[in-house]
């Protein structure tokens, strides 16, 4: 940070890559992997410029700048740092397709399940040795020989050894150990896999699978095995014959207009298909993902800024509802709303 450091980094990029536009390093978002993927890619592409810029400020007259640059160089000029940089770059690269698709409001439930399964398979097939080999190549390119940072305090020599010469290797950097790097990468990837299994547990995947097979456009429309597991989860009385009759009934309709579970629920007669009606009613009631809630919190950050510090809770709730239900808001006729507002009694309004 700082204008002087930023200008020096840009000049270093122009010197190394005169025909390429300079890249800006910004703070990545804590919750979105896509922003982290972009920043890791920038660091990999301009790692030589980062090293040269830090070495330039290591000789700076300012003691604080010199200390910060020396500390950063000590930590990033290691085989371990380069390996994890390449590791997360590859991880973000092949997971970016999944994160962007899951964040899209147009992605249906069936596609989400397929993306989650594909991402899990890719994690299981991750090649550690390819990452370590590429990291070794980058380390040789930039002249990095240290495996990890090992800093120890300088000990005072006992008085009995003042006239002696003691040779010791304590505190020196270790050589590269590819087996240890592979074990650490395996541990990190195992933790990521455990988090994914915890986030998408069997119960949640079962509910999402049931919602996917209840859409008429699904290949396994009203799959009995999936519906029965869902019914047992909520203690519903299973009626397989009712499923067969309802499936034939829906397929005779115009299924192109049934794009959501609510559309299908609208054509169900509760008295004729009580079991099917209960299944669809539960599915449209349970929130299957937290994406909509996260979008609401993101919109609140844009609504209540530091320039609107005196906004009341009531107004914030109203503006948040308008932003959250933007599809409904855009379909409103504002002339009718203004007409109704004009015919109201004159009173003081609080905004």
CSV table of C-alpha atoms in Angstrom, one decimal:
chain,number,residue,atom,x,y,z
A,1,UNK,CA,0.0,0.0,0.0
A,2,UNK,CA,1.0,3.6,-0.4
A,3,UNK,CA,1.4,5.7,-3.5
A,4,UNK,CA,5.2,5.4,-3.5
A,5,UNK,CA,5.1,1.6,-3.3
A,6,UNK,CA,2.3,1.3,-5.8
A,7,UNK,CA,4.2,3.5,-8.3
A,8,UNK,CA,7.3,1.4,-7.9
A,9,UNK,CA,5.4,-1.8,-8.5
A,10,UNK,CA,3.9,-0.4,-11.7
A,11,UNK,CA,7.2,0.8,-12.9
A,12,UNK,CA,8.7,-2.6,-12.2
A,13,UNK,CA,6.0,-4.2,-14.3
A,14,UNK,CA,6.6,-1.8,-17.2
A,15,UNK,CA,10.3,-2.7,-17.1
A,16,UNK,CA,9.7,-6.5,-17.1
A,17,UNK,CA,6.6,-6.5,-19.4
A,18,UNK,CA,6.7,-3.4,-21.6
A,19,UNK,CA,4.1,-4.7,-24.0
A,20,UNK,CA,1.6,-5.9,-21.4
A,21,UNK,CA,-0.7,-3.7,-19.3
A,22,UNK,CA,0.2,-3.5,-15.6
A,23,UNK,CA,-1.8,-5.6,-13.1
A,24,UNK,CA,-3.3,-4.1,-9.9
A,25,UNK,CA,-3.1,-6.2,-6.7
A,26,UNK,CA,-6.2,-5.6,-4.6
A,27,UNK,CA,-7.5,-7.1,-1.4
A,28,UNK,CA,-9.5,-10.2,-2.1
A,29,UNK,CA,-13.0,-10.8,-0.7
A,30,UNK,CA,-13.3,-13.1,2.3
A,31,UNK,CA,-16.4,-14.9,1.1
A,32,UNK,CA,-16.1,-15.2,-2.7
A,33,UNK,CA,-13.6,-17.6,-4.2
A,34,UNK,CA,-13.8,-15.9,-7.6
A,35,UNK,CA,-12.0,-12.8,-6.3
A,36,UNK,CA,-9.3,-14.9,-4.7
A,37,UNK,CA,-8.8,-16.8,-7.9
A,38,UNK,CA,-8.1,-13.6,-9.8
A,39,UNK,CA,-5.6,-12.3,-7.2
A,40,UNK,CA,-3.7,-15.6,-6.9
A,41,UNK,CA,-3.4,-15.6,-10.7
A,42,UNK,CA,-2.0,-12.1,-10.7
A,43,UNK,CA,0.6,-13.0,-8.0
A,44,UNK,CA,1.7,-16.0,-10.1
A,45,UNK,CA,2.0,-13.9,-13.3
A,46,UNK,CA,3.9,-11.0,-11.6
A,47,UNK,CA,5.8,-12.9,-9.0
A,48,UNK,CA,9.2,-11.7,-10.4
A,49,UNK,CA,8.0,-8.1,-10.3
A,50,UNK,CA,6.9,-8.5,-6.7
A,51,UNK,CA,10.3,-9.9,-5.6
A,52,UNK,CA,12.2,-7.2,-7.4
A,53,UNK,CA,10.0,-4.5,-5.9
A,54,UNK,CA,10.4,-5.9,-2.4
A,55,UNK,CA,14.2,-6.1,-2.9
A,56,UNK,CA,14.1,-2.4,-4.0
A,57,UNK,CA,12.4,-1.3,-0.8
A,58,UNK,CA,14.6,-3.5,1.3
A,59,UNK,CA,17.3,-0.9,0.8
A,60,UNK,CA,14.9,2.0,1.6
A,61,UNK,CA,15.9,4.6,4.1
A,62,UNK,CA,12.6,4.3,5.9
A,63,UNK,CA,13.1,1.8,8.7
A,64,UNK,CA,9.4,0.7,8.7
A,65,UNK,CA,9.4,0.1,4.9
A,66,UNK,CA,12.7,-1.7,5.1
A,67,UNK,CA,11.4,-4.0,7.9
A,68,UNK,CA,8.2,-4.8,6.1
A,69,UNK,CA,9.9,-5.6,2.8
A,70,UNK,CA,12.5,-7.8,4.5
A,71,UNK,CA,9.8,-9.7,6.4
A,72,UNK,CA,7.7,-10.3,3.2
A,73,UNK,CA,10.8,-11.5,1.3
A,74,UNK,CA,11.7,-13.8,4.1
A,75,UNK,CA,8.3,-15.5,3.9
A,76,UNK,CA,7.7,-15.6,0.2
A,77,UNK,CA,11.1,-16.7,-0.9
A,78,UNK,CA,10.5,-20.2,0.2
A,79,UNK,CA,9.6,-23.4,-1.6
A,80,UNK,CA,6.7,-23.9,0.7
A,81,UNK,CA,5.1,-20.5,-0.1
A,82,UNK,CA,5.5,-21.1,-3.9
A,83,UNK,CA,4.0,-24.6,-3.6
A,84,UNK,CA,0.9,-23.4,-1.8
A,85,UNK,CA,0.6,-20.5,-4.2
A,86,UNK,CA,0.5,-22.9,-7.1
A,87,UNK,CA,-1.8,-25.3,-5.2
A,88,UNK,CA,-4.4,-22.7,-4.5
A,89,UNK,CA,-4.1,-21.2,-8.0
A,90,UNK,CA,-4.9,-24.7,-9.5
A,91,UNK,CA,-7.7,-25.2,-6.9
A,92,UNK,CA,-9.4,-21.9,-7.6
A,93,UNK,CA,-8.9,-22.5,-11.3
A,94,UNK,CA,-10.9,-25.7,-11.6
A,95,UNK,CA,-13.4,-24.8,-8.9
A,96,UNK,CA,-14.3,-21.4,-10.4
A,97,UNK,CA,-16.8,-22.9,-12.9
A,98,UNK,CA,-18.7,-24.4,-9.9
A,99,UNK,CA,-18.7,-21.3,-7.8
A,100,UNK,CA,-19.9,-19.0,-10.6
A,101,UNK,CA,-22.7,-21.5,-11.6
A,102,UNK,CA,-23.9,-21.9,-8.0
A,103,UNK,CA,-24.1,-18.1,-7.5
A,104,UNK,CA,-26.2,-17.7,-10.7
A,105,UNK,CA,-29.9,-17.2,-9.9
A,106,UNK,CA,-30.7,-19.0,-13.2
A,107,UNK,CA,-29.1,-22.3,-12.2
A,108,UNK,CA,-31.7,-25.0,-11.4
A,109,UNK,CA,-31.4,-27.5,-8.6
A,110,UNK,CA,-30.5,-30.4,-10.8
A,111,UNK,CA,-27.6,-28.5,-12.3
A,112,UNK,CA,-26.4,-27.6,-8.8
A,113,UNK,CA,-26.3,-31.2,-7.7
A,114,UNK,CA,-24.3,-32.2,-10.8
A,115,UNK,CA,-21.8,-29.3,-10.2
A,116,UNK,CA,-21.3,-30.4,-6.6
A,117,UNK,CA,-20.7,-34.0,-7.6
A,118,UNK,CA,-18.3,-32.9,-10.4
A,119,UNK,CA,-16.4,-30.7,-8.0
A,120,UNK,CA,-16.1,-33.6,-5.4
A,121,UNK,CA,-14.7,-35.9,-8.1
A,122,UNK,CA,-12.2,-33.3,-9.2
A,123,UNK,CA,-11.0,-32.9,-5.7
A,124,UNK,CA,-10.4,-36.7,-5.4
A,125,UNK,CA,-8.5,-36.7,-8.7
A,126,UNK,CA,-6.3,-33.7,-7.8
A,127,UNK,CA,-2.6,-34.3,-8.8
A,128,UNK,CA,-0.3,-33.2,-6.0
A,129,UNK,CA,2.9,-34.3,-7.8
A,130,UNK,CA,2.1,-32.0,-10.7
A,131,UNK,CA,1.8,-29.0,-8.3
A,132,UNK,CA,5.1,-29.8,-6.6
A,133,UNK,CA,6.9,-30.2,-9.9
A,134,UNK,CA,5.6,-26.9,-11.2
A,135,UNK,CA,6.4,-25.2,-7.9
A,136,UNK,CA,10.0,-26.6,-8.1
A,137,UNK,CA,10.3,-25.2,-11.6
A,138,UNK,CA,9.2,-21.7,-10.5
A,139,UNK,CA,11.6,-21.9,-7.5
A,140,UNK,CA,14.5,-22.7,-9.7
A,141,UNK,CA,13.5,-19.9,-12.1
A,142,UNK,CA,13.5,-17.3,-9.3
A,143,UNK,CA,16.5,-18.7,-7.5
A,144,UNK,CA,14.6,-19.9,-4.4
A,145,UNK,CA,16.4,-22.6,-2.4
A,146,UNK,CA,15.0,-22.4,1.1
A,147,UNK,CA,12.2,-24.8,2.0
A,148,UNK,CA,10.6,-22.9,4.9
A,149,UNK,CA,11.3,-20.0,7.2
A,150,UNK,CA,13.1,-21.1,10.4
A,151,UNK,CA,14.1,-18.1,12.6
A,152,UNK,CA,15.7,-18.7,16.0
A,153,UNK,CA,17.0,-16.2,18.4
A,154,UNK,CA,20.8,-15.7,18.7
A,155,UNK,CA,22.1,-17.4,21.9
A,156,UNK,CA,24.9,-16.1,24.0
A,157,UNK,CA,28.0,-18.3,24.1
A,158,UNK,CA,28.9,-19.7,27.6
A,159,UNK,CA,32.0,-18.2,29.1
A,160,UNK,CA,33.8,-21.5,29.0
A,161,UNK,CA,33.7,-21.4,25.2
A,162,UNK,CA,34.8,-17.8,24.7
A,163,UNK,CA,38.2,-18.9,23.4
A,164,UNK,CA,36.8,-21.7,21.2
A,165,UNK,CA,35.2,-21.9,17.8
A,166,UNK,CA,31.8,-23.7,17.8
A,167,UNK,CA,30.4,-24.7,14.4
A,168,UNK,CA,26.6,-25.3,14.4
A,169,UNK,CA,23.8,-25.7,11.9
A,170,UNK,CA,21.0,-24.8,14.3
A,171,UNK,CA,18.5,-22.3,12.8
A,172,UNK,CA,19.5,-22.8,9.2
A,173,UNK,CA,17.0,-23.4,6.5
A,174,UNK,CA,16.1,-27.0,5.5
A,175,UNK,CA,16.4,-28.4,2.1
A,176,UNK,CA,13.3,-29.1,0.0
A,177,UNK,CA,11.3,-32.2,1.1
A,178,UNK,CA,8.7,-33.1,-1.6
A,179,UNK,CA,7.2,-35.8,0.5
A,180,UNK,CA,6.4,-33.3,3.3
A,181,UNK,CA,4.9,-30.9,0.8
A,182,UNK,CA,2.7,-33.6,-0.6
A,183,UNK,CA,1.6,-34.6,2.8
A,184,UNK,CA,0.7,-31.0,3.7
A,185,UNK,CA,-1.2,-30.5,0.5
A,186,UNK,CA,-3.1,-33.7,1.1
A,187,UNK,CA,-4.0,-32.5,4.6
A,188,UNK,CA,-5.4,-29.2,3.2
A,189,UNK,CA,-7.3,-30.9,0.5
A,190,UNK,CA,-8.8,-33.4,2.9
A,191,UNK,CA,-10.0,-30.5,5.1
A,192,UNK,CA,-11.7,-28.9,2.1
A,193,UNK,CA,-13.4,-32.1,1.2
A,194,UNK,CA,-14.6,-32.5,4.8
A,195,UNK,CA,-16.0,-29.0,4.7
A,196,UNK,CA,-17.9,-29.8,1.4
A,197,UNK,CA,-19.3,-33.0,2.9
A,198,UNK,CA,-20.4,-31.1,6.0
A,199,UNK,CA,-22.0,-28.3,3.9
A,200,UNK,CA,-23.8,-30.7,1.5
A,201,UNK,CA,-24.8,-33.5,3.9
A,202,UNK,CA,-26.9,-36.5,2.8
A,203,UNK,CA,-30.1,-35.0,4.1
A,204,UNK,CA,-29.6,-31.7,2.2
A,205,UNK,CA,-28.5,-33.4,-1.0
A,206,UNK,CA,-31.6,-35.7,-0.6
A,207,UNK,CA,-33.9,-32.7,-0.4
A,208,UNK,CA,-32.2,-31.1,-3.4
A,209,UNK,CA,-32.4,-34.3,-5.4
A,210,UNK,CA,-36.1,-34.6,-4.6
A,211,UNK,CA,-36.8,-31.1,-5.7
A,212,UNK,CA,-34.9,-31.7,-9.0
A,213,UNK,CA,-36.8,-34.9,-9.8
A,214,UNK,CA,-40.2,-33.2,-9.0
A,215,UNK,CA,-39.7,-30.9,-12.0
A,216,UNK,CA,-41.4,-32.2,-15.2
A,217,UNK,CA,-38.4,-31.3,-17.3
A,218,UNK,CA,-36.2,-33.7,-15.3
A,219,UNK,CA,-35.1,-37.0,-16.8
A,220,UNK,CA,-36.0,-38.9,-13.6
A,221,UNK,CA,-39.4,-37.1,-13.1
A,222,UNK,CA,-41.0,-38.4,-9.9
A,223,UNK,CA,-38.4,-41.1,-9.3
A,224,UNK,CA,-39.9,-43.4,-6.8
A,225,UNK,CA,-36.7,-44.2,-5.0
A,226,UNK,CA,-35.9,-40.5,-4.4
A,227,UNK,CA,-39.5,-39.7,-3.4
A,228,UNK,CA,-39.6,-42.6,-0.9
A,229,UNK,CA,-36.4,-41.5,0.8
A,230,UNK,CA,-37.8,-37.9,1.1
A,231,UNK,CA,-41.2,-39.2,2.4
A,232,UNK,CA,-39.4,-41.3,5.1
A,233,UNK,CA,-37.4,-38.3,6.2
A,234,UNK,CA,-40.7,-36.4,7.0
A,235,UNK,CA,-42.8,-39.4,8.0
A,236,UNK,CA,-45.2,-39.2,5.1
A,237,UNK,CA,-47.5,-42.1,4.2
A,238,UNK,CA,-46.2,-43.3,0.9
A,239,UNK,CA,-48.7,-44.0,-2.0
A,240,UNK,CA,-46.9,-45.3,-5.0
A,241,UNK,CA,-50.1,-45.7,-7.1
A,242,UNK,CA,-50.8,-42.0,-6.5
A,243,UNK,CA,-47.3,-41.1,-7.9
A,244,UNK,CA,-48.0,-43.2,-11.1
A,245,UNK,CA,-51.4,-41.5,-11.6
A,246,UNK,CA,-50.1,-38.0,-11.0
A,247,UNK,CA,-47.0,-38.6,-13.3
A,248,UNK,CA,-49.3,-39.6,-16.2
A,249,UNK,CA,-51.6,-36.6,-15.4
A,250,UNK,CA,-48.7,-34.1,-15.6
A,251,UNK,CA,-47.2,-35.5,-18.7
A,252,UNK,CA,-50.5,-35.0,-20.5
A,253,UNK,CA,-50.4,-31.3,-19.6
A,254,UNK,CA,-48.3,-28.6,-21.2
A,255,UNK,CA,-45.1,-29.1,-19.2
A,256,UNK,CA,-43.3,-26.2,-20.9
A,257,UNK,CA,-45.2,-23.8,-18.7
A,258,UNK,CA,-44.2,-25.7,-15.5
A,259,UNK,CA,-40.8,-24.3,-14.9
A,260,UNK,CA,-40.8,-24.3,-11.1
A,261,UNK,CA,-42.2,-26.3,-8.2
A,262,UNK,CA,-44.8,-23.6,-7.6
A,263,UNK,CA,-46.2,-24.0,-11.1
A,264,UNK,CA,-46.6,-27.8,-10.6
A,265,UNK,CA,-48.1,-27.2,-7.1
A,266,UNK,CA,-50.7,-24.9,-8.8
A,267,UNK,CA,-52.2,-27.8,-10.9
A,268,UNK,CA,-52.3,-30.4,-8.0
A,269,UNK,CA,-55.8,-31.1,-6.6
A,270,UNK,CA,-55.3,-31.6,-2.8
A,271,UNK,CA,-58.2,-34.0,-2.5
A,272,UNK,CA,-57.2,-36.2,-5.4
A,273,UNK,CA,-53.4,-36.2,-4.8
A,274,UNK,CA,-52.9,-35.6,-1.0
A,275,UNK,CA,-49.5,-37.4,-0.8
A,276,UNK,CA,-48.1,-35.6,-3.8
A,277,UNK,CA,-49.5,-32.3,-2.6
A,278,UNK,CA,-47.7,-32.7,0.8
A,279,UNK,CA,-44.4,-33.5,-1.0
A,280,UNK,CA,-44.6,-30.4,-3.2
A,281,UNK,CA,-45.8,-28.2,-0.3
A,282,UNK,CA,-42.8,-29.2,1.9
A,283,UNK,CA,-40.4,-28.7,-1.0
A,284,UNK,CA,-41.6,-25.1,-1.8
A,285,UNK,CA,-41.5,-24.3,2.0
A,286,UNK,CA,-38.0,-25.5,2.9
A,287,UNK,CA,-35.1,-23.2,1.7
A,288,UNK,CA,-32.8,-25.5,0.0
A,289,UNK,CA,-29.8,-23.1,-0.2
A,290,UNK,CA,-28.7,-19.9,1.5
A,291,UNK,CA,-27.9,-18.1,-1.8
A,292,UNK,CA,-31.0,-15.9,-1.6
A,293,UNK,CA,-30.2,-14.9,2.0
A,294,UNK,CA,-26.6,-14.1,1.1
A,295,UNK,CA,-27.8,-11.9,-1.8
A,296,UNK,CA,-30.1,-10.0,0.6
A,297,UNK,CA,-27.1,-9.2,3.0
A,298,UNK,CA,-25.1,-8.1,0.0
A,299,UNK,CA,-27.9,-5.7,-1.1
A,300,UNK,CA,-28.2,-4.3,2.4
A,301,UNK,CA,-24.5,-3.4,2.3
A,302,UNK,CA,-25.2,-1.3,-0.9
A,303,UNK,CA,-28.3,0.3,0.6
A,304,UNK,CA,-27.1,1.3,4.1
A,305,UNK,CA,-23.9,3.0,3.3
A,306,UNK,CA,-22.0,5.4,5.6
A,307,UNK,CA,-23.8,8.3,3.9
A,308,UNK,CA,-27.1,6.9,5.1
A,309,UNK,CA,-26.2,6.5,8.8
A,310,UNK,CA,-29.5,8.0,10.0
A,311,UNK,CA,-31.7,5.6,8.1
A,312,UNK,CA,-34.3,4.0,10.3
A,313,UNK,CA,-34.9,0.2,10.6
A,314,UNK,CA,-38.3,0.5,9.0
A,315,UNK,CA,-37.0,2.3,5.9
A,316,UNK,CA,-34.1,-0.1,5.7
A,317,UNK,CA,-36.5,-3.1,5.7
A,318,UNK,CA,-38.7,-1.5,3.1
A,319,UNK,CA,-35.8,-0.7,0.7
A,320,UNK,CA,-34.3,-4.2,1.4
A,321,UNK,CA,-37.6,-5.8,0.4
A,322,UNK,CA,-37.8,-3.8,-2.8
A,323,UNK,CA,-34.2,-4.9,-3.7
A,324,UNK,CA,-34.8,-8.5,-2.7
A,325,UNK,CA,-38.0,-8.7,-4.7
A,326,UNK,CA,-36.7,-6.8,-7.7
A,327,UNK,CA,-38.4,-9.0,-10.2
A,328,UNK,CA,-41.8,-8.1,-8.7
A,329,UNK,CA,-40.7,-4.5,-8.2
A,330,UNK,CA,-39.9,-4.1,-11.9
A,331,UNK,CA,-43.3,-5.5,-12.9
A,332,UNK,CA,-45.2,-2.9,-10.9
A,333,UNK,CA,-47.2,-0.1,-12.6
A,334,UNK,CA,-45.9,3.1,-10.9
A,335,UNK,CA,-48.7,5.2,-12.3
A,336,UNK,CA,-51.3,3.2,-10.3
A,337,UNK,CA,-49.1,3.5,-7.2
A,338,UNK,CA,-48.8,7.3,-7.6
A,339,UNK,CA,-52.5,7.6,-8.2
A,340,UNK,CA,-53.3,5.7,-5.0
A,341,UNK,CA,-50.8,7.8,-3.1
A,342,UNK,CA,-52.4,11.0,-4.4
A,343,UNK,CA,-55.9,10.0,-3.3
A,344,UNK,CA,-54.7,9.3,0.2
A,345,UNK,CA,-55.4,11.7,3.1
A,346,UNK,CA,-52.8,14.4,3.7
A,347,UNK,CA,-50.6,13.4,6.6
A,348,UNK,CA,-47.0,13.7,7.5
A,349,UNK,CA,-44.9,10.8,6.2
A,350,UNK,CA,-41.7,9.6,7.8
A,351,UNK,CA,-39.0,8.3,5.5
